[in-house]
């Protein structure tokens, strides 16, 4: 296969970026998108040019690092991660445009690499269950219906890739945050900190500068882990009931 | 009190205001339509005039009407704030290529559709509501009681071609706004449940088609003397 690539190149966070066009004549239809990029980068290195920087890690669809906005869709035309996207999805001779995730809260660091630590800070704000030390409880001591466990597991499948933010016209992080809220809200272990969790996570989400949700559902359509917008409705319920009924949460230690 | 301010300054809380005011406006549309449909009666506008007189004098309706004005302004005001926030959230550089495949058109254009509706509401109020309240509107006598002849004013405008076209265009805008808005409001309020979703979707889509279509049918019927 031969393809033309239009790739966003940007030297550093504050530098002005621009598209550069590359002719790529040695593409096999069996290559993954990242392998295709590897081959291109090898050619660039041989020519003494700066290779294209992009995030990747597991290359098996579970780490969520491989952020690339391909032909107007996060992770390209299929509902999968970029590492699981193969060149047979594209036509011979096609021009493919590759851009970084675009969001105020995800600044571009270099080329296609963006800083997604805003997601980490949202998680740190409340996306955990506090476990106090003590004897190890029996695994089956807390009864959880299978359906509920499955639903929580589906929410927990989120890999924090940020495709939902990239896909959303408002750069809203609602699908991600709602998956992280739901995976605990559904389970008895998460109930103790339920209200405080959603309040803090929503507050952190807003302060990171993500947009608000207009329910376009583009996130759900693009999410490689098929996280449902039903989680967003659940987070709305969790948030409103927490805000109207919780004890005032004071962040910080006691005197 | 801080929690209340926090709630309604959060993006989720502001969306609740959008959804609640939006649903109120939907209810308002249904009532408004029921009134308008009386224009189709061939009774020289009597039923419609009696109804309009009631709506513009009944004290309870006056309170609801004030609330309605407030809700429209609130809905538009909050949506403006959120839309600006959402624009900024993309960051300085936007995408070069955007595929519109993953969402429906109306969901991506609620702000534009809403602006069309707002402009329409202003024109509409100027031509009808303001005339009814302060304009030198003609009167008619039914059973020895004096009524303002709003139906005559409506008949005047609904025989002006460009006005009928504008009216129909704005009804299409409302239809698209509601095609997404109706269902969206339930999702925003957290009302998403597999048992009720089919009903919400059916009623939402039916409302978005039937109500604007009936609204638009009235000027068309009057213009073409059907
Ligand atoms: C005054 C002019 C109007 C403007 C500027 C406007 C604007 C908007 C915008 C931008 C949204 C999306 C907001 C968001 O999802 O965050 C929206 C949602 C909505 N609008 Fe309007 N609108 C207007 C009038 C109306 C009218 C007349 C109705 C009812 C007939 C209506 C019903 C709705 C509903 C139900 C929603 C969905 C709320 C939600 O997503 O939670 N709007 N409107
Ligand atoms: S919700 Fe889906 S798209 Fe969003 S971060 Fe999680 S896995 Fe990625
Ligand atoms: S590289 Fe880990 S999900 Fe693609």
Short mmCIF file of C-alpha atoms and ligand atoms in Angstrom, two decimals:
data_model
loop_
_atom_site.label_atom_id
_atom_site.label_comp_id
_atom_site.label_asym_id
_atom_site.label_seq_id
_atom_site.Cartn_x
_atom_site.Cartn_y
_atom_site.Cartn_z
CA UNK A 1 0.00 0.00 0.00
CA UNK A 2 1.02 3.60 -0.54
CA UNK A 3 -0.45 6.33 1.62
CA UNK A 4 0.00 10.04 2.20
CA UNK A 5 0.16 11.14 5.83
CA UNK A 6 -0.61 14.63 7.06
CA UNK A 7 0.77 14.73 10.58
CA UNK A 8 0.69 17.50 13.19
CA UNK A 9 4.23 18.48 14.12
CA UNK A 10 4.90 20.69 17.13
CA UNK A 11 8.34 21.09 18.70
CA UNK A 12 7.25 21.82 22.26
CA UNK A 13 4.29 22.84 24.37
CA UNK A 14 4.54 26.52 23.57
CA UNK A 15 5.79 26.23 19.99
CA UNK A 16 3.45 26.83 17.08
CA UNK A 17 2.63 23.59 15.32
CA UNK A 18 1.79 22.81 11.72
CA UNK A 19 0.88 19.90 9.47
CA UNK A 20 3.65 18.16 7.59
CA UNK A 21 2.96 15.83 4.69
CA UNK A 22 4.78 12.50 4.35
CA UNK A 23 4.69 10.10 1.46
CA UNK A 24 4.73 6.53 2.82
CA UNK A 25 5.34 3.91 0.14
CA UNK A 26 6.12 0.84 2.25
CA UNK A 27 2.90 0.03 4.05
CA UNK A 28 1.56 -3.48 4.48
CA UNK A 29 -2.16 -3.87 4.99
CA UNK A 30 -1.38 -6.18 7.93
CA UNK A 31 0.48 -3.49 9.85
CA UNK A 32 -1.13 -1.84 12.81
CA UNK A 33 -1.35 1.93 12.60
CA UNK A 34 1.47 2.26 15.12
CA UNK A 35 3.71 -0.14 13.18
CA UNK A 36 3.11 1.97 10.10
CA UNK A 37 4.22 5.00 12.13
CA UNK A 38 7.29 3.08 13.35
CA UNK A 39 8.36 2.37 9.77
CA UNK A 40 7.88 6.01 8.85
CA UNK A 41 9.89 7.11 11.90
CA UNK A 42 12.75 4.75 10.98
CA UNK A 43 12.86 6.36 7.56
CA UNK A 44 12.87 9.82 9.15
CA UNK A 45 15.71 8.88 11.50
CA UNK A 46 17.75 7.50 8.57
CA UNK A 47 17.26 10.78 6.78
CA UNK A 48 18.44 12.62 9.87
CA UNK A 49 15.04 14.12 10.58
CA UNK A 50 13.26 14.30 13.93
CA UNK A 51 10.91 11.29 14.27
CA UNK A 52 7.22 11.85 15.00
CA UNK A 53 6.56 11.63 18.71
CA UNK A 54 3.50 9.69 19.79
CA UNK A 55 2.33 7.94 22.96
CA UNK A 56 2.08 4.15 23.12
CA UNK A 57 2.78 1.41 25.59
CA UNK A 58 0.98 -1.94 25.63
CA UNK A 59 0.06 -2.13 21.95
CA UNK A 60 -2.69 -4.52 22.89
CA UNK A 61 -5.57 -2.17 23.57
CA UNK A 62 -5.44 -2.01 27.37
CA UNK A 63 -3.22 0.87 28.45
CA UNK A 64 -5.00 3.72 26.69
CA UNK A 65 -1.85 5.58 25.71
CA UNK A 66 -2.06 5.53 21.90
CA UNK A 67 -3.89 8.84 21.42
CA UNK A 68 -4.19 9.80 17.75
CA UNK A 69 -7.01 11.68 16.07
CA UNK A 70 -7.17 10.02 12.66
CA UNK A 71 -9.26 11.41 9.81
CA UNK A 72 -11.56 13.28 12.18
CA UNK A 73 -12.09 10.47 14.69
CA UNK A 74 -10.19 9.49 17.83
CA UNK A 75 -8.34 6.21 17.17
CA UNK A 76 -9.52 6.35 13.55
CA UNK A 77 -12.59 4.95 11.83
CA UNK A 78 -13.07 1.83 13.98
CA UNK A 79 -14.26 1.76 17.58
CA UNK A 80 -10.92 0.56 18.89
CA UNK A 81 -7.55 1.87 20.05
CA UNK A 82 -4.94 3.08 17.53
CA UNK A 83 -2.69 0.11 18.31
CA UNK A 84 -5.53 -2.25 17.36
CA UNK A 85 -6.29 -0.39 14.14
CA UNK A 86 -4.86 -2.00 11.01
CA UNK A 87 -3.90 -0.45 7.72
CA UNK A 88 -6.38 -2.69 5.86
CA UNK A 89 -9.02 -0.29 7.19
CA UNK A 90 -7.67 2.33 4.79
CA UNK A 91 -7.62 2.47 1.01
CA UNK A 92 -4.48 2.31 -1.10
CA UNK A 93 -3.44 5.83 -2.01
CA UNK A 94 -5.52 7.41 0.77
CA UNK A 95 -4.50 10.63 2.51
CA UNK A 96 -4.69 10.18 6.27
CA UNK A 97 -4.69 13.18 8.62
CA UNK A 98 -3.27 12.54 12.09
CA UNK A 99 -3.78 15.10 14.87
CA UNK A 100 -3.23 15.11 18.62
CA UNK A 101 -6.20 15.10 21.06
CA UNK A 102 -7.44 18.67 21.18
CA UNK A 103 -8.56 19.95 24.55
CA UNK A 104 -7.69 22.87 26.79
CA UNK A 105 -7.18 20.33 29.59
CA UNK A 106 -4.89 18.11 27.44
CA UNK A 107 -2.10 20.43 26.27
CA UNK A 108 0.10 19.15 23.42
CA UNK A 109 3.61 18.42 24.70
CA UNK A 110 5.20 17.41 21.41
CA UNK A 111 3.78 16.35 18.03
CA UNK A 112 0.99 13.88 18.86
CA UNK A 113 1.78 13.56 22.57
CA UNK A 114 -0.63 15.29 24.95
CA UNK A 115 -0.53 15.72 28.72
CA UNK A 116 -3.43 13.73 30.19
CA UNK A 117 -2.51 14.21 33.84
CA UNK A 118 -5.82 16.06 34.30
CA UNK A 119 -7.39 12.56 34.37
CA UNK A 120 -4.96 11.49 37.10
CA UNK A 121 -5.88 14.51 39.21
CA UNK A 122 -9.58 13.70 38.84
CA UNK A 123 -8.87 10.13 39.98
CA UNK A 124 -6.80 11.38 42.90
CA UNK A 125 -9.65 13.65 43.95
CA UNK A 126 -11.88 10.70 44.79
CA UNK A 127 -11.63 7.80 42.37
CA UNK A 128 -10.61 5.25 44.98
CA UNK A 129 -11.90 3.24 47.93
CA UNK A 130 -10.13 3.85 51.21
CA UNK A 131 -9.07 0.52 52.67
CA UNK A 132 -8.28 0.40 56.35
CA UNK A 133 -5.86 -2.24 57.52
CA UNK A 134 -7.02 -5.26 59.47
CA UNK A 135 -7.70 -8.89 58.88
CA UNK A 136 -8.32 -9.97 55.32
CA UNK A 137 -12.10 -10.28 54.83
CA UNK A 138 -13.54 -13.36 53.19
CA UNK A 139 -14.02 -12.77 49.48
CA UNK A 140 -17.68 -13.78 49.51
CA UNK A 141 -18.78 -12.07 52.70
CA UNK A 142 -20.44 -9.16 50.83
CA UNK A 143 -23.20 -10.40 48.52
CA UNK A 144 -23.23 -8.63 45.14
CA UNK A 145 -25.79 -9.59 42.49
CA UNK A 146 -24.18 -10.79 39.27
CA UNK A 147 -25.90 -8.11 37.18
CA UNK A 148 -24.58 -5.34 39.41
CA UNK A 149 -21.09 -6.79 39.41
CA UNK A 150 -21.20 -6.98 35.61
CA UNK A 151 -22.35 -3.39 35.31
CA UNK A 152 -19.58 -2.20 37.63
CA UNK A 153 -17.09 -4.25 35.63
CA UNK A 154 -18.25 -2.70 32.37
CA UNK A 155 -17.65 0.77 33.85
CA UNK A 156 -14.26 -0.33 35.20
CA UNK A 157 -13.22 -1.35 31.68
CA UNK A 158 -12.41 2.33 30.98
CA UNK A 159 -8.71 2.64 30.18
CA UNK A 160 -8.51 6.41 30.59
CA UNK A 161 -7.48 6.95 26.98
CA UNK A 162 -9.29 10.29 26.62
CA UNK A 163 -10.96 9.44 23.30
CA UNK A 164 -14.25 10.61 24.83
CA UNK A 165 -12.76 14.06 25.43
CA UNK A 166 -11.20 14.09 21.97
CA UNK A 167 -14.47 13.08 20.29
CA UNK A 168 -16.71 15.48 22.20
CA UNK A 169 -17.41 18.82 20.55
CA UNK A 170 -17.28 20.32 24.05
CA UNK A 171 -14.12 18.44 25.10
CA UNK A 172 -16.15 17.11 28.00
CA UNK A 173 -14.73 14.42 30.27
CA UNK A 174 -18.13 13.21 31.46
CA UNK A 175 -17.85 9.67 30.07
CA UNK A 176 -14.49 9.05 31.72
CA UNK A 177 -15.46 10.57 35.07
CA UNK A 178 -18.84 8.85 35.09
CA UNK A 179 -17.20 5.46 34.44
CA UNK A 180 -14.86 6.04 37.36
CA UNK A 181 -17.73 7.18 39.60
CA UNK A 182 -19.96 4.29 38.54
CA UNK A 183 -17.49 1.47 39.09
CA UNK A 184 -17.58 2.30 42.82
CA UNK A 185 -21.11 3.69 43.18
CA UNK A 186 -22.51 0.35 42.04
CA UNK A 187 -20.60 -1.76 44.56
CA UNK A 188 -21.15 -1.98 48.32
CA UNK A 189 -17.43 -1.33 48.91
CA UNK A 190 -17.83 2.05 47.25
CA UNK A 191 -20.89 3.15 49.19
CA UNK A 192 -19.14 4.55 52.26
CA UNK A 193 -17.43 7.34 50.32
CA UNK A 194 -20.06 7.60 47.63
CA UNK A 195 -21.20 11.20 48.09
CA UNK A 196 -17.84 12.71 48.89
CA UNK A 197 -16.31 10.92 45.89
CA UNK A 198 -18.68 12.28 43.26
CA UNK A 199 -18.61 15.80 44.69
CA UNK A 200 -14.83 15.96 44.67
CA UNK A 201 -14.40 14.33 41.27
CA UNK A 202 -16.91 16.63 39.58
CA UNK A 203 -15.30 19.65 41.20
CA UNK A 204 -11.88 18.56 39.96
CA UNK A 205 -13.28 17.85 36.48
CA UNK A 206 -14.75 21.35 36.26
CA UNK A 207 -11.62 23.03 37.53
CA UNK A 208 -9.48 21.25 34.92
CA UNK A 209 -11.41 23.17 32.25
CA UNK A 210 -13.25 20.33 30.51
CA UNK A 211 -16.48 21.32 28.76
CA UNK A 212 -20.00 20.49 29.90
CA UNK A 213 -21.99 17.58 28.52
CA UNK A 214 -24.61 18.27 25.85
CA UNK A 215 -25.47 14.59 25.47
CA UNK A 216 -24.33 14.34 21.86
CA UNK A 217 -23.20 10.76 22.67
CA UNK A 218 -20.14 11.08 20.43
CA UNK A 219 -18.08 9.78 23.38
CA UNK A 220 -20.02 6.53 23.58
CA UNK A 221 -19.73 6.04 19.81
CA UNK A 222 -15.95 6.50 19.91
CA UNK A 223 -15.03 4.83 23.22
CA UNK A 224 -12.81 1.79 22.52
CA UNK A 225 -14.23 0.09 25.63
CA UNK A 226 -17.90 0.79 24.77
CA UNK A 227 -18.55 2.69 28.01
CA UNK A 228 -22.25 3.62 27.99
CA UNK A 229 -23.68 7.10 28.52
CA UNK A 230 -25.98 5.42 31.06
CA UNK A 231 -22.99 6.00 33.35
CA UNK A 232 -23.29 9.76 32.73
CA UNK A 233 -26.94 9.67 33.81
CA UNK A 234 -25.87 7.71 36.88
CA UNK A 235 -23.21 10.28 37.73
CA UNK A 236 -25.80 13.06 37.34
CA UNK A 237 -28.05 11.24 39.85
CA UNK A 238 -25.13 10.57 42.18
CA UNK A 239 -24.00 14.18 42.03
CA UNK A 240 -27.40 15.80 42.62
CA UNK A 241 -28.35 13.51 45.46
CA UNK A 242 -24.91 13.99 47.03
CA UNK A 243 -25.06 17.78 46.72
CA UNK A 244 -28.49 18.09 48.29
CA UNK A 245 -27.98 15.53 51.06
CA UNK A 246 -24.30 15.22 52.00
CA UNK A 247 -22.67 16.66 55.07
CA UNK A 248 -20.54 19.64 54.09
CA UNK A 249 -17.30 18.21 52.83
CA UNK A 250 -14.27 20.02 54.12
CA UNK A 251 -11.17 19.21 52.16
CA UNK A 252 -8.03 19.12 54.31
CA UNK A 253 -7.09 17.79 57.74
CA UNK A 254 -8.59 18.53 61.15
CA UNK A 255 -7.08 20.84 63.74
CA UNK B 1 -25.68 28.07 51.43
CA UNK B 2 -22.28 27.56 49.82
CA UNK B 3 -23.33 24.12 48.62
CA UNK B 4 -26.23 25.62 46.67
CA UNK B 5 -23.92 28.06 44.94
CA UNK B 6 -21.45 25.22 44.27
CA UNK B 7 -24.25 23.08 42.87
CA UNK B 8 -25.55 25.66 40.42
CA UNK B 9 -22.13 26.89 39.37
CA UNK B 10 -20.95 23.37 38.50
CA UNK B 11 -21.40 22.26 34.90
CA UNK B 12 -23.75 19.50 36.05
CA UNK B 13 -25.88 21.88 38.08
CA UNK B 14 -26.12 24.37 35.25
CA UNK B 15 -27.23 21.56 32.97
CA UNK B 16 -30.04 20.79 35.41
CA UNK B 17 -31.26 24.36 35.02
CA UNK B 18 -31.17 23.86 31.24
CA UNK B 19 -33.10 20.63 31.47
CA UNK B 20 -35.75 21.87 33.92
CA UNK B 21 -36.37 25.12 32.07
CA UNK B 22 -36.33 23.21 28.77
CA UNK B 23 -38.97 20.77 30.02
CA UNK B 24 -41.09 23.66 31.30
CA UNK B 25 -40.88 25.28 27.87
CA UNK B 26 -41.95 22.00 26.31
CA UNK B 27 -45.04 21.99 28.52
CA UNK B 28 -45.65 25.60 27.57
CA UNK B 29 -45.45 24.73 23.87
CA UNK B 30 -48.10 22.03 24.30
CA UNK B 31 -50.52 24.46 26.00
CA UNK B 32 -49.76 27.20 23.48
CA UNK B 33 -50.50 24.80 20.63
CA UNK B 34 -53.83 23.76 22.14
CA UNK B 35 -54.82 27.44 22.12
CA UNK B 36 -53.58 28.11 18.59
CA UNK B 37 -55.43 25.15 17.11
CA UNK B 38 -58.69 27.01 17.82
CA UNK B 39 -57.73 29.34 14.97
CA UNK B 40 -58.62 26.48 12.63
CA UNK B 41 -62.29 26.65 13.71
CA UNK B 42 -64.41 28.47 11.16
CA UNK B 43 -66.17 30.68 13.73
CA UNK B 44 -64.78 34.09 12.79
CA UNK B 45 -62.05 33.68 15.43
CA UNK B 46 -64.45 33.69 18.35
CA UNK B 47 -63.13 30.65 20.26
CA UNK B 48 -59.56 31.86 19.86
CA UNK B 49 -60.39 35.40 21.03
CA UNK B 50 -62.22 34.15 24.11
CA UNK B 51 -59.25 31.93 24.91
CA UNK B 52 -56.73 34.77 24.33
CA UNK B 53 -58.75 37.09 26.57
CA UNK B 54 -58.70 34.48 29.33
CA UNK B 55 -54.95 33.91 28.95
CA UNK B 56 -54.14 37.61 29.12
CA UNK B 57 -56.35 38.44 32.10
CA UNK B 58 -56.49 35.41 34.41
CA UNK B 59 -54.25 36.21 37.43
CA UNK B 60 -52.88 32.67 37.73
CA UNK B 61 -51.95 32.57 34.04
CA UNK B 62 -50.26 35.96 34.51
CA UNK B 63 -48.00 34.50 37.18
CA UNK B 64 -47.15 31.47 35.01
CA UNK B 65 -46.51 33.80 32.09
CA UNK B 66 -44.03 35.84 34.14
CA UNK B 67 -42.35 32.57 35.10
CA UNK B 68 -42.25 31.58 31.47
CA UNK B 69 -40.43 34.76 30.48
CA UNK B 70 -37.99 34.20 33.29
CA UNK B 71 -37.40 30.57 32.27
CA UNK B 72 -36.74 31.49 28.64
CA UNK B 73 -34.17 34.06 29.76
CA UNK B 74 -32.64 31.61 32.25
CA UNK B 75 -32.50 28.84 29.63
CA UNK B 76 -30.88 31.15 27.08
CA UNK B 77 -28.55 32.75 29.64
CA UNK B 78 -27.27 29.48 31.08
CA UNK B 79 -26.88 27.99 27.60
CA UNK B 80 -24.81 30.99 26.53
CA UNK B 81 -22.47 30.55 29.50
CA UNK B 82 -22.09 26.82 28.89
CA UNK B 83 -21.66 27.19 25.14
CA UNK B 84 -18.83 29.70 25.68
CA UNK B 85 -17.23 27.36 28.21
CA UNK B 86 -17.53 24.46 25.78
CA UNK B 87 -15.96 26.47 22.96
CA UNK B 88 -13.00 27.32 25.17
CA UNK B 89 -12.62 23.73 26.36
CA UNK B 90 -11.38 22.70 22.91
CA UNK B 91 -8.32 24.92 23.39
CA UNK B 92 -6.58 27.34 21.08
CA UNK B 93 -6.14 25.04 18.07
CA UNK B 94 -9.12 23.08 16.79
CA UNK B 95 -9.20 19.97 14.64
CA UNK B 96 -8.43 20.21 10.93
CA UNK B 97 -10.70 17.27 10.10
CA UNK B 98 -13.93 16.46 11.93
CA UNK B 99 -16.09 13.51 11.00
CA UNK B 100 -19.70 14.10 12.02
CA UNK B 101 -20.46 10.38 12.10
CA UNK B 102 -20.55 9.80 15.82
CA UNK B 103 -23.36 12.20 16.79
CA UNK B 104 -26.55 13.63 15.28
CA UNK B 105 -26.57 17.09 13.70
CA UNK B 106 -29.10 18.68 16.04
CA UNK B 107 -27.13 17.63 19.12
CA UNK B 108 -24.12 19.54 17.82
CA UNK B 109 -26.07 22.67 16.93
CA UNK B 110 -28.29 23.35 19.93
CA UNK B 111 -26.80 26.83 20.39
CA UNK B 112 -27.52 27.89 16.79
CA UNK B 113 -31.00 26.36 16.86
CA UNK B 114 -31.68 28.03 20.21
CA UNK B 115 -30.56 31.41 18.85
CA UNK B 116 -32.96 31.08 15.90
CA UNK B 117 -35.73 30.25 18.38
CA UNK B 118 -34.81 33.24 20.58
CA UNK B 119 -34.92 35.65 17.62
CA UNK B 120 -38.25 34.15 16.64
CA UNK B 121 -39.63 34.57 20.17
CA UNK B 122 -38.69 38.28 20.11
CA UNK B 123 -40.39 38.87 16.73
CA UNK B 124 -43.36 36.83 17.84
CA UNK B 125 -43.77 38.79 21.08
CA UNK B 126 -43.47 42.11 19.28
CA UNK B 127 -46.12 41.24 16.70
CA UNK B 128 -48.67 39.51 18.90
CA UNK B 129 -48.09 39.70 22.63
CA UNK B 130 -47.09 43.39 22.71
CA UNK B 131 -50.01 44.29 20.40
CA UNK B 132 -52.41 42.41 22.65
CA UNK B 133 -51.19 44.26 25.75
CA UNK B 134 -50.28 47.74 24.54
CA UNK B 135 -51.12 48.01 20.86
CA UNK B 136 -54.28 49.67 19.60
CA UNK B 137 -55.89 46.33 18.86
CA UNK B 138 -59.47 46.27 17.50
CA UNK B 139 -62.23 44.84 19.62
CA UNK B 140 -65.32 42.73 18.97
CA UNK B 141 -68.51 42.12 21.00
CA UNK B 142 -69.62 38.60 21.89
CA UNK B 143 -72.86 38.35 23.97
CA UNK B 144 -72.54 41.98 25.10
CA UNK B 145 -68.95 41.58 26.32
CA UNK B 146 -65.96 43.28 24.71
CA UNK B 147 -63.04 41.14 23.49
CA UNK B 148 -59.76 42.13 21.83
CA UNK B 149 -59.75 40.74 18.29
CA UNK B 150 -56.40 38.93 18.31
CA UNK B 151 -57.56 36.47 15.66
CA UNK B 152 -57.86 39.32 13.15
CA UNK B 153 -54.28 40.36 13.83
CA UNK B 154 -53.12 36.75 13.43
CA UNK B 155 -55.09 36.46 10.19
CA UNK B 156 -53.37 39.61 8.93
CA UNK B 157 -49.84 38.29 9.52
CA UNK B 158 -50.68 34.77 8.36
CA UNK B 159 -51.57 36.16 4.95
CA UNK B 160 -48.15 37.77 4.52
CA UNK B 161 -46.04 35.32 2.53
CA UNK B 162 -42.60 36.02 4.01
CA UNK B 163 -44.04 35.93 7.53
CA UNK B 164 -45.55 32.49 6.97
CA UNK B 165 -42.25 31.27 5.54
CA UNK B 166 -40.30 32.66 8.51
CA UNK B 167 -42.78 31.09 10.92
CA UNK B 168 -42.46 27.68 9.30
CA UNK B 169 -38.66 27.93 9.22
CA UNK B 170 -38.59 28.66 12.95
CA UNK B 171 -40.89 25.73 13.65
CA UNK B 172 -38.39 23.50 11.87
CA UNK B 173 -35.68 24.94 14.13
CA UNK B 174 -37.80 24.13 17.20
CA UNK B 175 -38.36 20.63 15.83
CA UNK B 176 -34.61 20.01 15.53
CA UNK B 177 -33.95 21.61 18.92
CA UNK B 178 -36.45 19.26 20.53
CA UNK B 179 -35.37 16.20 18.50
CA UNK B 180 -32.25 16.27 20.64
CA UNK B 181 -33.41 18.43 23.56
CA UNK B 182 -36.36 16.38 24.79
CA UNK B 183 -34.38 13.16 25.26
CA UNK B 184 -31.30 15.08 26.38
CA UNK B 185 -33.20 16.74 29.24
CA UNK B 186 -34.08 13.35 30.72
CA UNK B 187 -30.49 12.14 30.45
CA UNK B 188 -29.28 15.35 32.15
CA UNK B 189 -31.67 14.78 35.04
CA UNK B 190 -30.28 11.26 35.38
CA UNK B 191 -33.51 9.68 34.13
CA UNK B 192 -31.99 6.94 32.01
CA UNK B 193 -33.41 3.49 32.66
CA UNK B 194 -33.82 0.58 30.24
CA UNK B 195 -37.45 0.17 31.28
CA UNK B 196 -38.42 3.74 30.40
CA UNK B 197 -35.91 4.74 27.71
CA UNK B 198 -38.03 3.44 24.80
CA UNK B 199 -40.98 5.52 26.02
CA UNK B 200 -38.88 8.68 26.51
CA UNK B 201 -37.38 8.27 23.04
CA UNK B 202 -40.72 7.64 21.38
CA UNK B 203 -42.53 10.54 23.07
CA UNK B 204 -39.54 12.87 22.54
CA UNK B 205 -39.30 12.20 18.83
CA UNK B 206 -43.06 12.25 18.29
CA UNK B 207 -43.32 15.56 20.17
CA UNK B 208 -40.45 17.05 18.14
CA UNK B 209 -42.27 16.25 14.89
CA UNK B 210 -45.96 16.60 15.70
CA UNK B 211 -45.99 19.81 17.76
CA UNK B 212 -43.92 22.03 15.41
CA UNK B 213 -45.78 20.53 12.42
CA UNK B 214 -49.17 21.47 13.89
CA UNK B 215 -47.90 24.95 14.81
CA UNK B 216 -46.73 25.42 11.21
CA UNK B 217 -49.93 23.97 9.77
CA UNK B 218 -52.01 26.89 11.12
CA UNK B 219 -50.37 29.72 9.11
CA UNK B 220 -50.14 27.44 6.07
CA UNK B 221 -53.84 26.59 6.27
CA UNK B 222 -54.75 30.26 6.68
CA UNK B 223 -52.44 31.43 3.89
CA UNK B 224 -53.75 28.89 1.42
CA UNK B 225 -57.34 29.22 2.72
CA UNK B 226 -57.66 25.50 3.39
C1 LIG C 1 -34.58 31.13 24.00
C2 LIG C 1 -33.97 30.50 23.07
C3 LIG C 1 -33.28 29.20 23.32
C4 LIG C 1 -31.95 28.99 23.37
C5 LIG C 1 -30.89 30.03 23.16
C6 LIG C 1 -31.72 27.60 23.65
C7 LIG C 1 -30.48 27.01 23.73
C8 LIG C 1 -30.26 25.72 24.13
C9 LIG C 1 -28.97 25.10 24.18
C10 LIG C 1 -27.65 25.72 23.79
C11 LIG C 1 -29.13 23.86 24.68
C12 LIG C 1 -28.04 22.84 24.97
C13 LIG C 1 -27.54 23.15 26.35
C14 LIG C 1 -26.79 22.04 26.94
O1 LIG C 1 -27.09 20.89 26.61
O2 LIG C 1 -25.92 22.31 27.79
C15 LIG C 1 -30.51 23.69 24.91
C16 LIG C 1 -31.05 22.57 25.41
C17 LIG C 1 -32.38 22.39 25.51
N1 LIG C 1 -33.37 23.27 25.10
FE1 LIG C 1 -33.14 25.10 24.44
N2 LIG C 1 -32.90 26.98 23.78
C18 LIG C 1 -33.88 27.93 23.57
C19 LIG C 1 -35.20 27.73 23.57
C20 LIG C 1 -35.78 26.56 23.89
C21 LIG C 1 -37.16 26.32 23.84
C22 LIG C 1 -38.22 27.33 23.40
C23 LIG C 1 -37.33 25.04 24.27
C24 LIG C 1 -38.58 24.27 24.43
C25 LIG C 1 -39.53 24.23 23.61
C26 LIG C 1 -36.03 24.48 24.58
C27 LIG C 1 -35.80 23.21 25.05
C28 LIG C 1 -34.56 22.68 25.34
C29 LIG C 1 -34.32 21.37 25.94
C30 LIG C 1 -35.37 20.38 26.39
C31 LIG C 1 -32.94 21.22 26.05
C32 LIG C 1 -32.19 20.03 26.60
C33 LIG C 1 -31.66 20.29 27.97
C34 LIG C 1 -30.58 19.33 28.30
O3 LIG C 1 -29.79 18.96 27.42
O4 LIG C 1 -30.46 18.96 29.45
N3 LIG C 1 -35.11 25.42 24.32
N4 LIG C 1 -31.17 24.83 24.57
S1 LIG C 2 -14.67 6.36 28.79
FE1 LIG C 2 -13.89 5.24 26.96
S2 LIG C 2 -13.09 6.88 25.65
FE2 LIG C 2 -13.29 7.76 27.69
S3 LIG C 2 -11.30 7.47 28.70
FE3 LIG C 2 -12.56 5.68 29.26
S4 LIG C 2 -12.09 4.13 27.69
FE4 LIG C 2 -11.34 6.09 26.87
S1 LIG C 3 -0.84 1.26 23.08
FE1 LIG C 3 -1.93 0.57 24.87
S2 LIG C 3 -4.01 0.80 24.22
FE2 LIG C 3 -2.92 1.28 22.40
#
